[in-house]
Amino acid sequence: MRSSNVMLLIIFSICCCISQAHDFTLDFLNAHNKARAEVGVPPLRWNNTLAAYAMIYAKSKILDCKMEHSHGPYGENLAEASWEMNNAEVVNYWITEKDNYDRNSRSCVKEECGHYTQIIWRDTVQVGCAKEKCTNGWMFAICNYYPPGNVFGQRPY
């Protein structure tokens, strides 16, 4: 009887972890795809290789939480905050740059909008993201995109 209770506890724990991981990816993915749907581009798919790359890089930033790009082979958005942003908040933070993007000229007209244009880049089809809490208490988030967007001389869609 006792071993069956232990087995049930193990199964429950595994199911909870799988469910949390699924929610983690869906929160990032749904926020991205909502913005993409607004401009009529196809939804992104989650890519575990991109997510693993993002996780390795996020873990490397734990000590300083510096906003430095990895200079890897993928498109990349970074965010940091002094509080624990949830996954949708991270993506929505980048989407606030939408107001800096002029749809007619398809260019940034005010301030930065490259995070937003990476999210809506038509040719980008996959995303993988990660978050880590840094030793200074801040949160570091990264999403990687394939193929990369923000190609000079091209429009997002």
PDB file of C-alpha atoms in Angstrom:
ATOM      1  CA  MET A   1       0.000   0.000   0.000  1.00  0.00           C
ATOM      2  CA  ARG A   2       2.764   2.395   0.926  1.00  0.00           C
ATOM      3  CA  SER A   3       4.675   1.873  -2.335  1.00  0.00           C
ATOM      4  CA  SER A   4       1.528   2.551  -4.358  1.00  0.00           C
ATOM      5  CA  ASN A   5       1.094   5.889  -2.549  1.00  0.00           C
ATOM      6  CA  VAL A   6       4.690   6.801  -3.340  1.00  0.00           C
ATOM      7  CA  MET A   7       4.156   5.819  -6.972  1.00  0.00           C
ATOM      8  CA  LEU A   8       1.013   7.980  -7.167  1.00  0.00           C
ATOM      9  CA  LEU A   9       2.922  10.918  -5.703  1.00  0.00           C
ATOM     10  CA  ILE A  10       5.685  10.487  -8.289  1.00  0.00           C
ATOM     11  CA  ILE A  11       3.194  10.284 -11.156  1.00  0.00           C
ATOM     12  CA  PHE A  12       1.351  13.362  -9.870  1.00  0.00           C
ATOM     13  CA  SER A  13       4.630  15.303  -9.609  1.00  0.00           C
ATOM     14  CA  ILE A  14       5.644  14.369 -13.146  1.00  0.00           C
ATOM     15  CA  CYS A  15       2.233  15.370 -14.506  1.00  0.00           C
ATOM     16  CA  CYS A  16       2.419  18.726 -12.732  1.00  0.00           C
ATOM     17  CA  CYS A  17       5.878  19.416 -14.167  1.00  0.00           C
ATOM     18  CA  ILE A  18       4.764  18.508 -17.680  1.00  0.00           C
ATOM     19  CA  SER A  19       1.668  20.687 -17.305  1.00  0.00           C
ATOM     20  CA  GLN A  20       3.727  23.639 -16.054  1.00  0.00           C
ATOM     21  CA  ALA A  21       6.208  23.254 -18.929  1.00  0.00           C
ATOM     22  CA  HIS A  22       3.309  23.136 -21.391  1.00  0.00           C
ATOM     23  CA  ASP A  23       1.796  26.293 -19.862  1.00  0.00           C
ATOM     24  CA  PHE A  24       5.230  27.977 -19.987  1.00  0.00           C
ATOM     25  CA  THR A  25       5.519  27.449 -23.738  1.00  0.00           C
ATOM     26  CA  LEU A  26       1.867  28.247 -24.458  1.00  0.00           C
ATOM     27  CA  ASP A  27       2.037  31.574 -22.627  1.00  0.00           C
ATOM     28  CA  PHE A  28       4.975  32.707 -24.768  1.00  0.00           C
ATOM     29  CA  LEU A  29       3.547  31.232 -27.959  1.00  0.00           C
ATOM     30  CA  ASN A  30       0.010  32.592 -27.575  1.00  0.00           C
ATOM     31  CA  ALA A  31       1.245  36.129 -26.906  1.00  0.00           C
ATOM     32  CA  HIS A  32       3.437  36.025 -30.022  1.00  0.00           C
ATOM     33  CA  ASN A  33       0.700  34.564 -32.205  1.00  0.00           C
ATOM     34  CA  LYS A  34      -1.883  37.100 -31.087  1.00  0.00           C
ATOM     35  CA  ALA A  35       0.343  39.921 -32.385  1.00  0.00           C
ATOM     36  CA  ARG A  36       1.032  38.012 -35.596  1.00  0.00           C
ATOM     37  CA  ALA A  37      -2.678  37.398 -36.202  1.00  0.00           C
ATOM     38  CA  GLU A  38      -3.333  41.143 -35.913  1.00  0.00           C
ATOM     39  CA  VAL A  39      -1.168  41.757 -38.991  1.00  0.00           C
ATOM     40  CA  GLY A  40      -2.221  38.621 -40.870  1.00  0.00           C
ATOM     41  CA  VAL A  41       0.956  36.544 -40.677  1.00  0.00           C
ATOM     42  CA  PRO A  42       0.940  32.806 -39.885  1.00  0.00           C
ATOM     43  CA  PRO A  43       1.411  31.623 -36.292  1.00  0.00           C
ATOM     44  CA  LEU A  44       4.785  30.597 -34.905  1.00  0.00           C
ATOM     45  CA  ARG A  45       5.566  27.062 -33.751  1.00  0.00           C
ATOM     46  CA  TRP A  46       7.499  26.295 -30.571  1.00  0.00           C
ATOM     47  CA  ASN A  47      10.985  24.902 -31.181  1.00  0.00           C
ATOM     48  CA  ASN A  48      12.735  23.043 -28.350  1.00  0.00           C
ATOM     49  CA  THR A  49      16.189  23.639 -29.864  1.00  0.00           C
ATOM     50  CA  LEU A  50      15.594  27.394 -29.819  1.00  0.00           C
ATOM     51  CA  ALA A  51      14.252  27.137 -26.264  1.00  0.00           C
ATOM     52  CA  ALA A  52      17.336  25.171 -25.166  1.00  0.00           C
ATOM     53  CA  TYR A  53      19.626  27.767 -26.766  1.00  0.00           C
ATOM     54  CA  ALA A  54      17.666  30.498 -24.979  1.00  0.00           C
ATOM     55  CA  MET A  55      17.874  28.637 -21.655  1.00  0.00           C
ATOM     56  CA  ILE A  56      21.637  28.144 -21.906  1.00  0.00           C
ATOM     57  CA  TYR A  57      22.113  31.837 -22.657  1.00  0.00           C
ATOM     58  CA  ALA A  58      19.694  32.950 -19.924  1.00  0.00           C
ATOM     59  CA  LYS A  59      21.542  30.794 -17.384  1.00  0.00           C
ATOM     60  CA  SER A  60      24.827  32.407 -18.461  1.00  0.00           C
ATOM     61  CA  LYS A  61      23.372  35.829 -17.537  1.00  0.00           C
ATOM     62  CA  ILE A  62      22.338  34.901 -13.969  1.00  0.00           C
ATOM     63  CA  LEU A  63      25.329  36.605 -12.331  1.00  0.00           C
ATOM     64  CA  ASP A  64      25.038  40.010 -14.012  1.00  0.00           C
ATOM     65  CA  CYS A  65      21.670  40.080 -15.844  1.00  0.00           C
ATOM     66  CA  LYS A  66      23.251  42.337 -18.499  1.00  0.00           C
ATOM     67  CA  MET A  67      21.190  43.028 -21.576  1.00  0.00           C
ATOM     68  CA  GLU A  68      23.689  41.754 -24.121  1.00  0.00           C
ATOM     69  CA  HIS A  69      22.735  39.771 -27.191  1.00  0.00           C
ATOM     70  CA  SER A  70      24.178  36.304 -27.629  1.00  0.00           C
ATOM     71  CA  HIS A  71      25.239  37.067 -31.233  1.00  0.00           C
ATOM     72  CA  GLY A  72      24.071  33.580 -32.122  1.00  0.00           C
ATOM     73  CA  PRO A  73      22.566  32.340 -35.382  1.00  0.00           C
ATOM     74  CA  TYR A  74      18.963  33.221 -34.463  1.00  0.00           C
ATOM     75  CA  GLY A  75      16.824  36.307 -34.209  1.00  0.00           C
ATOM     76  CA  GLU A  76      16.647  37.393 -30.593  1.00  0.00           C
ATOM     77  CA  ASN A  77      14.591  39.528 -28.230  1.00  0.00           C
ATOM     78  CA  LEU A  78      15.776  40.256 -24.682  1.00  0.00           C
ATOM     79  CA  ALA A  79      14.020  41.745 -21.671  1.00  0.00           C
ATOM     80  CA  GLU A  80      14.864  42.395 -18.045  1.00  0.00           C
ATOM     81  CA  ALA A  81      12.748  43.573 -15.154  1.00  0.00           C
ATOM     82  CA  SER A  82      13.131  44.190 -11.445  1.00  0.00           C
ATOM     83  CA  TRP A  83      10.050  42.025 -10.849  1.00  0.00           C
ATOM     84  CA  GLU A  84       8.958  38.587 -12.038  1.00  0.00           C
ATOM     85  CA  MET A  85       7.172  39.228 -15.337  1.00  0.00           C
ATOM     86  CA  ASN A  86       5.011  36.373 -16.535  1.00  0.00           C
ATOM     87  CA  ASN A  87       5.661  35.068 -20.043  1.00  0.00           C
ATOM     88  CA  ALA A  88       2.829  36.968 -21.709  1.00  0.00           C
ATOM     89  CA  GLU A  89       3.998  40.202 -20.032  1.00  0.00           C
ATOM     90  CA  VAL A  90       7.473  39.697 -21.482  1.00  0.00           C
ATOM     91  CA  VAL A  91       6.112  39.399 -25.027  1.00  0.00           C
ATOM     92  CA  ASN A  92       3.601  42.205 -24.511  1.00  0.00           C
ATOM     93  CA  TYR A  93       6.463  44.448 -23.346  1.00  0.00           C
ATOM     94  CA  TRP A  94       8.083  43.980 -26.769  1.00  0.00           C
ATOM     95  CA  ILE A  95       4.740  44.470 -28.499  1.00  0.00           C
ATOM     96  CA  THR A  96       4.417  47.960 -26.948  1.00  0.00           C
ATOM     97  CA  GLU A  97       6.887  49.010 -29.651  1.00  0.00           C
ATOM     98  CA  LYS A  98       4.016  48.589 -32.126  1.00  0.00           C
ATOM     99  CA  ASP A  99       3.230  52.302 -31.703  1.00  0.00           C
ATOM    100  CA  ASN A 100       6.722  53.113 -33.016  1.00  0.00           C
ATOM    101  CA  TYR A 101       6.103  51.141 -36.209  1.00  0.00           C
ATOM    102  CA  ASP A 102       4.540  52.873 -39.224  1.00  0.00           C
ATOM    103  CA  ARG A 103       2.524  50.382 -41.272  1.00  0.00           C
ATOM    104  CA  ASN A 104       2.504  52.604 -44.368  1.00  0.00           C
ATOM    105  CA  SER A 105       6.272  53.032 -44.625  1.00  0.00           C
ATOM    106  CA  ARG A 106       6.840  49.735 -42.789  1.00  0.00           C
ATOM    107  CA  SER A 107       9.601  51.283 -40.727  1.00  0.00           C
ATOM    108  CA  CYS A 108      10.291  52.546 -37.213  1.00  0.00           C
ATOM    109  CA  VAL A 109       9.284  56.197 -37.062  1.00  0.00           C
ATOM    110  CA  LYS A 110       9.752  57.149 -33.437  1.00  0.00           C
ATOM    111  CA  GLU A 111      11.862  55.019 -31.195  1.00  0.00           C
ATOM    112  CA  GLU A 112      12.929  51.407 -31.322  1.00  0.00           C
ATOM    113  CA  CYS A 113      10.549  48.859 -32.823  1.00  0.00           C
ATOM    114  CA  GLY A 114      12.866  45.957 -33.701  1.00  0.00           C
ATOM    115  CA  HIS A 115      11.517  43.681 -30.971  1.00  0.00           C
ATOM    116  CA  TYR A 116       8.017  44.122 -32.356  1.00  0.00           C
ATOM    117  CA  THR A 117       9.055  43.611 -35.982  1.00  0.00           C
ATOM    118  CA  GLN A 118      10.913  40.406 -35.038  1.00  0.00           C
ATOM    119  CA  ILE A 119       7.695  39.085 -33.481  1.00  0.00           C
ATOM    120  CA  ILE A 120       5.634  39.826 -36.602  1.00  0.00           C
ATOM    121  CA  TRP A 121       8.313  38.938 -39.192  1.00  0.00           C
ATOM    122  CA  ARG A 122       6.479  36.879 -41.832  1.00  0.00           C
ATOM    123  CA  ASP A 123       9.373  34.557 -42.693  1.00  0.00           C
ATOM    124  CA  THR A 124      10.043  33.667 -39.052  1.00  0.00           C
ATOM    125  CA  VAL A 125       8.222  30.410 -38.317  1.00  0.00           C
ATOM    126  CA  GLN A 126       9.660  29.119 -35.010  1.00  0.00           C
ATOM    127  CA  VAL A 127      10.322  30.503 -31.542  1.00  0.00           C
ATOM    128  CA  GLY A 128      11.837  29.255 -28.297  1.00  0.00           C
ATOM    129  CA  CYS A 129      12.091  31.245 -25.073  1.00  0.00           C
ATOM    130  CA  ALA A 130      13.510  31.100 -21.563  1.00  0.00           C
ATOM    131  CA  LYS A 131      13.523  33.127 -18.340  1.00  0.00           C
ATOM    132  CA  GLU A 132      15.867  33.149 -15.366  1.00  0.00           C
ATOM    133  CA  LYS A 133      16.034  35.011 -12.082  1.00  0.00           C
ATOM    134  CA  CYS A 134      19.404  36.734 -11.679  1.00  0.00           C
ATOM    135  CA  THR A 135      21.423  36.910  -8.467  1.00  0.00           C
ATOM    136  CA  ASN A 136      20.576  40.624  -8.187  1.00  0.00           C
ATOM    137  CA  GLY A 137      16.877  39.706  -7.987  1.00  0.00           C
ATOM    138  CA  TRP A 138      16.076  40.834 -11.513  1.00  0.00           C
ATOM    139  CA  MET A 139      14.460  38.669 -14.176  1.00  0.00           C
ATOM    140  CA  PHE A 140      16.129  38.028 -17.562  1.00  0.00           C
ATOM    141  CA  ALA A 141      14.060  36.794 -20.519  1.00  0.00           C
ATOM    142  CA  ILE A 142      15.059  35.776 -24.017  1.00  0.00           C
ATOM    143  CA  CYS A 143      13.225  34.531 -27.099  1.00  0.00           C
ATOM    144  CA  ASN A 144      15.059  33.180 -30.137  1.00  0.00           C
ATOM    145  CA  TYR A 145      13.543  33.101 -33.626  1.00  0.00           C
ATOM    146  CA  TYR A 146      14.142  31.043 -36.764  1.00  0.00           C
ATOM    147  CA  PRO A 147      14.717  32.127 -39.375  1.00  0.00           C
ATOM    148  CA  PRO A 148      15.831  35.479 -37.958  1.00  0.00           C
ATOM    149  CA  GLY A 149      13.824  38.563 -38.815  1.00  0.00           C
ATOM    150  CA  ASN A 150      14.764  42.218 -39.116  1.00  0.00           C
ATOM    151  CA  VAL A 151      16.682  41.591 -42.337  1.00  0.00           C
ATOM    152  CA  PHE A 152      18.067  44.886 -43.645  1.00  0.00           C
ATOM    153  CA  GLY A 153      16.202  46.099 -46.719  1.00  0.00           C
ATOM    154  CA  GLN A 154      13.219  43.793 -46.176  1.00  0.00           C
ATOM    155  CA  ARG A 155       9.805  44.498 -44.708  1.00  0.00           C
ATOM    156  CA  PRO A 156       8.326  42.379 -41.913  1.00  0.00           C
ATOM    157  CA  TYR A 157       5.238  41.337 -43.920  1.00  0.00           C
TER     158      TYR A 157
END
